[in-house]
PDB file of C-alpha atoms in Angstrom:
ATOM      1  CA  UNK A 261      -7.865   0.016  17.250  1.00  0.00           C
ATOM      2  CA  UNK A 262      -5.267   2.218  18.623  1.00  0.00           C
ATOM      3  CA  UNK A 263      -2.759   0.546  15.896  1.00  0.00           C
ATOM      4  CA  UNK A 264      -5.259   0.750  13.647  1.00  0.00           C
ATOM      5  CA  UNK A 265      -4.829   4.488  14.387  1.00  0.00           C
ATOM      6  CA  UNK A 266      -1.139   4.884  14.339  1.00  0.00           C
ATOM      7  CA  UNK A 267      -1.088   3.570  10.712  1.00  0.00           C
ATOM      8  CA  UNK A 268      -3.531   5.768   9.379  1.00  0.00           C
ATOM      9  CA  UNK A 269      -1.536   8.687  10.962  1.00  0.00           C
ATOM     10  CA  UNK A 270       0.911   7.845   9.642  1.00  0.00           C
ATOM     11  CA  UNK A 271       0.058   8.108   6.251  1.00  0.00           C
ATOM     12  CA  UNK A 272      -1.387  11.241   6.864  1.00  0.00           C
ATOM     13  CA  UNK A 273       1.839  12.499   7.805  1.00  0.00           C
ATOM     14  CA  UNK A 274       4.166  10.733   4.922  1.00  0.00           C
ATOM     15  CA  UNK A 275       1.374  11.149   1.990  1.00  0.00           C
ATOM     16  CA  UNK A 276      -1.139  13.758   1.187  1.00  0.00           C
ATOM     17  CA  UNK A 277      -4.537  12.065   1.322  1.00  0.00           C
ATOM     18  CA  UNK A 278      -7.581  12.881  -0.910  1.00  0.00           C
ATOM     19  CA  UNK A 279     -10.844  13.536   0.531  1.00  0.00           C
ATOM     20  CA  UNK A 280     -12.097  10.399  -0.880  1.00  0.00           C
ATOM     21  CA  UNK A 281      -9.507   8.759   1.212  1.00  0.00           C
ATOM     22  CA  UNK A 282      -6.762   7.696  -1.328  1.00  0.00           C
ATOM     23  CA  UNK A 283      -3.553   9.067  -1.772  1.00  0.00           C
ATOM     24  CA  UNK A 284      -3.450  11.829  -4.081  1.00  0.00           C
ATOM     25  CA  UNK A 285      -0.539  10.299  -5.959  1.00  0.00           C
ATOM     26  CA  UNK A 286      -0.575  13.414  -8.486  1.00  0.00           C
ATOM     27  CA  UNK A 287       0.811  15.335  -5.407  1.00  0.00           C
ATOM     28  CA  UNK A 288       3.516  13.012  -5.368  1.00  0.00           C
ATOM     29  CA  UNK A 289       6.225  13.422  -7.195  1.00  0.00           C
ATOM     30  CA  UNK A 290       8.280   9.571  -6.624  1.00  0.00           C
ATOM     31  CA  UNK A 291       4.855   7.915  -7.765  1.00  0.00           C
ATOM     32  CA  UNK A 292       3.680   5.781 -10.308  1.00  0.00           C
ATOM     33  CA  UNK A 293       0.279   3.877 -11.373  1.00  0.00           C
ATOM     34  CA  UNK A 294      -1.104   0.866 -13.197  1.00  0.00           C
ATOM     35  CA  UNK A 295      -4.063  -0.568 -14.111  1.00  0.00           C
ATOM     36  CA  UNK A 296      -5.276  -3.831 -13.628  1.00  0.00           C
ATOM     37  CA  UNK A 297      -8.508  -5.851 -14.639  1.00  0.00           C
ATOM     38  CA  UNK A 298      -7.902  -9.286 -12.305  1.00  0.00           C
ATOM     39  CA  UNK A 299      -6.439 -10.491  -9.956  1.00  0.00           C
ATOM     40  CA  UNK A 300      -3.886 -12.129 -11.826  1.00  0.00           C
ATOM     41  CA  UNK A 301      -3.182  -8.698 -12.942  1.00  0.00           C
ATOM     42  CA  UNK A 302      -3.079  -7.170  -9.619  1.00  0.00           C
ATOM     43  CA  UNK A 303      -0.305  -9.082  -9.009  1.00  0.00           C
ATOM     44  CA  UNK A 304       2.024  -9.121 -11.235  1.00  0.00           C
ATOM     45  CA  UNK A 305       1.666  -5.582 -10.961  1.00  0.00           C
ATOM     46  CA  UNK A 306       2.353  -5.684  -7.307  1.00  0.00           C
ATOM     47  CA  UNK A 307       5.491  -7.898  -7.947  1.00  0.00           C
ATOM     48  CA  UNK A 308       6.743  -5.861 -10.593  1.00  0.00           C
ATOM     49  CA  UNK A 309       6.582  -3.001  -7.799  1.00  0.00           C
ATOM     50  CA  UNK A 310       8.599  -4.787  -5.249  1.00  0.00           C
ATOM     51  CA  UNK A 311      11.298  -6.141  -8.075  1.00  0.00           C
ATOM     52  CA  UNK A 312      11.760  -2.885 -10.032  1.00  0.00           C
ATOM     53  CA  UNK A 313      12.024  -0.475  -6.807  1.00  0.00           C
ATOM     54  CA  UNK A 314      14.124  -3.462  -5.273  1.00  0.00           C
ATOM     55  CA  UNK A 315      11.610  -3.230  -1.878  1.00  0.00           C
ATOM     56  CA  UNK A 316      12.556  -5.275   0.956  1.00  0.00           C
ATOM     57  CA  UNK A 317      11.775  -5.533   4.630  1.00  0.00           C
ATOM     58  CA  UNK A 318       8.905  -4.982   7.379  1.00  0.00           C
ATOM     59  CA  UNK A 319       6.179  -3.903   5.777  1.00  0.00           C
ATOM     60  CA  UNK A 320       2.953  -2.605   7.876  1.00  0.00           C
ATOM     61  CA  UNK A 321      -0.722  -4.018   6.240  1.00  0.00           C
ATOM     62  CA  UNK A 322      -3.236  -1.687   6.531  1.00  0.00           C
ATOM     63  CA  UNK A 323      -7.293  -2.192   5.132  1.00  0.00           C
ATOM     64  CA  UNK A 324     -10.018   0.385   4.622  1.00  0.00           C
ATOM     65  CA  UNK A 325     -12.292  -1.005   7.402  1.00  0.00           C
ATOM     66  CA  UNK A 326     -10.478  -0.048  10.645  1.00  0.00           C
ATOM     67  CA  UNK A 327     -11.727  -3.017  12.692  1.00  0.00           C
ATOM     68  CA  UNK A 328      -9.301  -4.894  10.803  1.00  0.00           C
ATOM     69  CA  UNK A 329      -5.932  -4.457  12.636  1.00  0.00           C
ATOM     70  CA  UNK A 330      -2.969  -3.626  10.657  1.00  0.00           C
ATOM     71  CA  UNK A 331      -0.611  -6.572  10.680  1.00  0.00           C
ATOM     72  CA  UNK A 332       3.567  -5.771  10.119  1.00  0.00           C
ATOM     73  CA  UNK A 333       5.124  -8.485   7.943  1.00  0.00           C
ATOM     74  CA  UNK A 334       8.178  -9.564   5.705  1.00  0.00           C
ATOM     75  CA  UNK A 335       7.782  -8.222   2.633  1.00  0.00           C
ATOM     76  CA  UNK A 336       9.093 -11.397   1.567  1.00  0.00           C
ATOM     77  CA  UNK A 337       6.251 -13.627   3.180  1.00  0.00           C
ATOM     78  CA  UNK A 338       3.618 -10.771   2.346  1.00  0.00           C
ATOM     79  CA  UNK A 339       4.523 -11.662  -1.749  1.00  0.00           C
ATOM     80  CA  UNK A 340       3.489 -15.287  -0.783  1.00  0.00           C
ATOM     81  CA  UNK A 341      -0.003 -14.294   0.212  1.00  0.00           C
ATOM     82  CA  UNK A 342      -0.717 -11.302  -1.049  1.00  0.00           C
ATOM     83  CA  UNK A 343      -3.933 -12.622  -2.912  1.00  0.00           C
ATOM     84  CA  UNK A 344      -5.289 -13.680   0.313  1.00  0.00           C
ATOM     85  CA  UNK A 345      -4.141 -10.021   1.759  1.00  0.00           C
ATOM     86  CA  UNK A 346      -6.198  -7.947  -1.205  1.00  0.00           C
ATOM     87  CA  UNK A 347      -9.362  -9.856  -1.050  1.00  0.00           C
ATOM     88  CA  UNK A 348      -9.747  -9.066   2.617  1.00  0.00           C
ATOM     89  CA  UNK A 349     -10.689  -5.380   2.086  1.00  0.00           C
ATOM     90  CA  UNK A 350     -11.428  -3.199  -0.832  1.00  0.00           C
ATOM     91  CA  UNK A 351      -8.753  -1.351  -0.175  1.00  0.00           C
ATOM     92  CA  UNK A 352      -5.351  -2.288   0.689  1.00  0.00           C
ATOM     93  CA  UNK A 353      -1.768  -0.136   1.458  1.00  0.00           C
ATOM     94  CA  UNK A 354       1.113  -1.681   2.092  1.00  0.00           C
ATOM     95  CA  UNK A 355       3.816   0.167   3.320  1.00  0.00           C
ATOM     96  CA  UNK A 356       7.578   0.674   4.575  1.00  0.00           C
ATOM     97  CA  UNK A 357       7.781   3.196   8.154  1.00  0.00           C
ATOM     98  CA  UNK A 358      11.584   2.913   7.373  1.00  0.00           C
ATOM     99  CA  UNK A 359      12.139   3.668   3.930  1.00  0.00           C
ATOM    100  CA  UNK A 360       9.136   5.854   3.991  1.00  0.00           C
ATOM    101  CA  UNK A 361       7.197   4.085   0.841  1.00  0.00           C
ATOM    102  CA  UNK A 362       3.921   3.195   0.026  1.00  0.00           C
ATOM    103  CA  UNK A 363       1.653   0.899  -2.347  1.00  0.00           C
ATOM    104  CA  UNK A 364      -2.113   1.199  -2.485  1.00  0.00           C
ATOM    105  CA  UNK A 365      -4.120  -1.327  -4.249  1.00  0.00           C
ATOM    106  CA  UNK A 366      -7.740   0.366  -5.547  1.00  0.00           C
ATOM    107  CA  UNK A 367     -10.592  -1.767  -5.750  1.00  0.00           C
ATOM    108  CA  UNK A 368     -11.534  -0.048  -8.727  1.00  0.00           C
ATOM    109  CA  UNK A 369      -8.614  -1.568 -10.231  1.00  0.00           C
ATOM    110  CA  UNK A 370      -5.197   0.638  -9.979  1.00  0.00           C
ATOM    111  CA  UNK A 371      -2.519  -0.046  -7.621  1.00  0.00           C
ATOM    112  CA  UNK A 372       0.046   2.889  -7.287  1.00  0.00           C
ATOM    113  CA  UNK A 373       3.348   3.243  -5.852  1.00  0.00           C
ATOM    114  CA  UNK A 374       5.206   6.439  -4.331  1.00  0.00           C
ATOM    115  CA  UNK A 375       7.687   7.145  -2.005  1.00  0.00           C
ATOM    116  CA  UNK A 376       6.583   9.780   1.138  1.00  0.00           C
ATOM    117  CA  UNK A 377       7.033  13.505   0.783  1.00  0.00           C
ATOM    118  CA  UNK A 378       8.877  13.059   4.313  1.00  0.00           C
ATOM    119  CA  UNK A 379      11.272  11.165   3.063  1.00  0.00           C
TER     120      UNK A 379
END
Protein backbone atom coordinates (compact mmCIF):
# COMPACT_ATOMS: atom_id res chain seq x y z
CA UNK A 1 0.00 0.00 0.00
CA UNK A 2 2.95 2.18 -0.16
CA UNK A 3 1.21 3.88 -3.42
CA UNK A 4 -1.72 3.78 -1.75
CA UNK A 5 0.22 6.08 0.62
CA UNK A 6 1.89 8.41 -1.73
CA UNK A 7 -1.56 9.45 -3.10
CA UNK A 8 -3.09 10.21 0.01
CA UNK A 9 0.00 12.41 0.80
CA UNK A 10 -0.32 13.90 -1.67
CA UNK A 11 -3.49 15.34 -1.27
CA UNK A 12 -2.65 16.27 2.00
CA UNK A 13 -0.08 18.40 0.69
CA UNK A 14 -2.06 20.02 -2.52
CA UNK A 15 -5.63 20.25 -0.58
CA UNK A 16 -6.61 20.97 2.92
CA UNK A 17 -8.47 17.91 4.18
CA UNK A 18 -11.44 17.90 6.65
CA UNK A 19 -11.43 15.77 9.59
CA UNK A 20 -14.11 13.75 8.14
CA UNK A 21 -11.71 13.04 5.40
CA UNK A 22 -13.00 15.18 2.42
CA UNK A 23 -11.58 18.08 1.04
CA UNK A 24 -12.67 21.13 2.62
CA UNK A 25 -13.47 22.72 -0.73
CA UNK A 26 -14.70 26.03 1.17
CA UNK A 27 -10.90 26.47 1.88
CA UNK A 28 -10.40 26.44 -1.66
CA UNK A 29 -10.66 29.15 -3.50
CA UNK A 30 -10.45 27.48 -7.57
CA UNK A 31 -13.40 25.08 -6.42
CA UNK A 32 -16.71 24.34 -7.36
CA UNK A 33 -19.66 21.76 -6.38
CA UNK A 34 -22.71 19.96 -7.70
CA UNK A 35 -25.20 17.84 -6.70
CA UNK A 36 -26.30 14.79 -8.05
CA UNK A 37 -29.16 12.19 -7.27
CA UNK A 38 -27.95 9.08 -9.82
CA UNK A 39 -25.68 7.90 -11.42
CA UNK A 40 -26.67 9.21 -14.59
CA UNK A 41 -26.28 12.42 -12.84
CA UNK A 42 -22.95 11.77 -11.47
CA UNK A 43 -21.81 11.75 -14.70
CA UNK A 44 -22.70 14.16 -16.63
CA UNK A 45 -21.56 16.13 -13.89
CA UNK A 46 -18.19 14.57 -14.03
CA UNK A 47 -18.05 15.20 -17.87
CA UNK A 48 -19.14 18.58 -17.65
CA UNK A 49 -15.97 18.93 -15.23
CA UNK A 50 -13.47 17.57 -17.61
CA UNK A 51 -15.12 19.64 -20.79
CA UNK A 52 -15.60 23.03 -19.08
CA UNK A 53 -12.02 23.09 -17.23
CA UNK A 54 -10.71 21.52 -20.62
CA UNK A 55 -8.84 18.53 -18.28
CA UNK A 56 -6.64 16.26 -20.05
CA UNK A 57 -3.93 13.77 -19.25
CA UNK A 58 -2.66 11.12 -16.52
CA UNK A 59 -4.87 11.14 -14.01
CA UNK A 60 -4.09 9.11 -10.58
CA UNK A 61 -7.49 6.99 -9.14
CA UNK A 62 -7.63 6.97 -5.70
CA UNK A 63 -10.72 5.10 -3.33
CA UNK A 64 -11.55 5.53 0.34
CA UNK A 65 -10.59 1.93 1.31
CA UNK A 66 -6.76 1.90 1.06
CA UNK A 67 -6.46 -1.79 0.12
CA UNK A 68 -7.58 -0.70 -3.13
CA UNK A 69 -4.44 0.52 -5.01
CA UNK A 70 -4.59 3.73 -6.76
CA UNK A 71 -4.44 3.10 -10.48
CA UNK A 72 -2.87 6.23 -12.96
CA UNK A 73 -4.87 6.44 -16.20
CA UNK A 74 -5.78 8.59 -19.37
CA UNK A 75 -8.16 10.82 -18.51
CA UNK A 76 -9.46 10.02 -21.77
CA UNK A 77 -9.98 6.16 -21.11
CA UNK A 78 -10.97 6.99 -17.36
CA UNK A 79 -14.33 9.01 -19.09
CA UNK A 80 -15.04 5.57 -20.76
CA UNK A 81 -15.41 3.77 -17.47
CA UNK A 82 -15.88 5.98 -15.03
CA UNK A 83 -19.25 4.28 -13.88
CA UNK A 84 -17.42 1.18 -13.28
CA UNK A 85 -14.59 3.47 -11.39
CA UNK A 86 -17.37 5.20 -8.83
CA UNK A 87 -19.18 2.12 -7.89
CA UNK A 88 -15.99 0.54 -6.64
CA UNK A 89 -15.74 2.69 -3.48
CA UNK A 90 -17.88 5.21 -1.77
CA UNK A 91 -15.61 7.57 -2.31
CA UNK A 92 -13.69 8.40 -5.28
CA UNK A 93 -10.84 11.40 -6.25
CA UNK A 94 -9.52 11.67 -9.29
CA UNK A 95 -6.76 13.75 -9.79
CA UNK A 96 -3.91 15.52 -11.97
CA UNK A 97 -0.02 15.45 -9.95
CA UNK A 98 0.87 17.78 -12.94
CA UNK A 99 -1.59 20.35 -13.20
CA UNK A 100 -2.18 20.08 -9.55
CA UNK A 101 -6.22 19.46 -9.76
CA UNK A 102 -8.60 17.48 -8.14
CA UNK A 103 -12.29 15.94 -8.40
CA UNK A 104 -13.94 14.11 -5.53
CA UNK A 105 -17.07 12.25 -6.06
CA UNK A 106 -19.22 12.01 -2.46
CA UNK A 107 -21.27 9.14 -1.93
CA UNK A 108 -23.69 11.27 -0.41
CA UNK A 109 -24.17 12.67 -3.72
CA UNK A 110 -21.81 15.88 -4.58
CA UNK A 111 -18.86 15.71 -6.69
CA UNK A 112 -16.58 18.88 -6.44
CA UNK A 113 -13.83 20.21 -8.37
CA UNK A 114 -10.77 22.55 -7.30
CA UNK A 115 -7.51 23.20 -8.31
CA UNK A 116 -4.52 22.69 -5.33
CA UNK A 117 -3.50 25.56 -3.11
CA UNK A 118 0.16 24.48 -4.32
CA UNK A 119 -0.44 25.21 -7.48
Amino acid sequence: CQEALTASDWLEKNFPIASWGRIAWNEVIQSSCTTWNDTSELLSAFEKIIVENKLEGSVIVLWTNALKPPIRIKLSVLLNYSQAIFAEDWDTWVYSEEDKWCIEVFHDGEICFGVGLNK
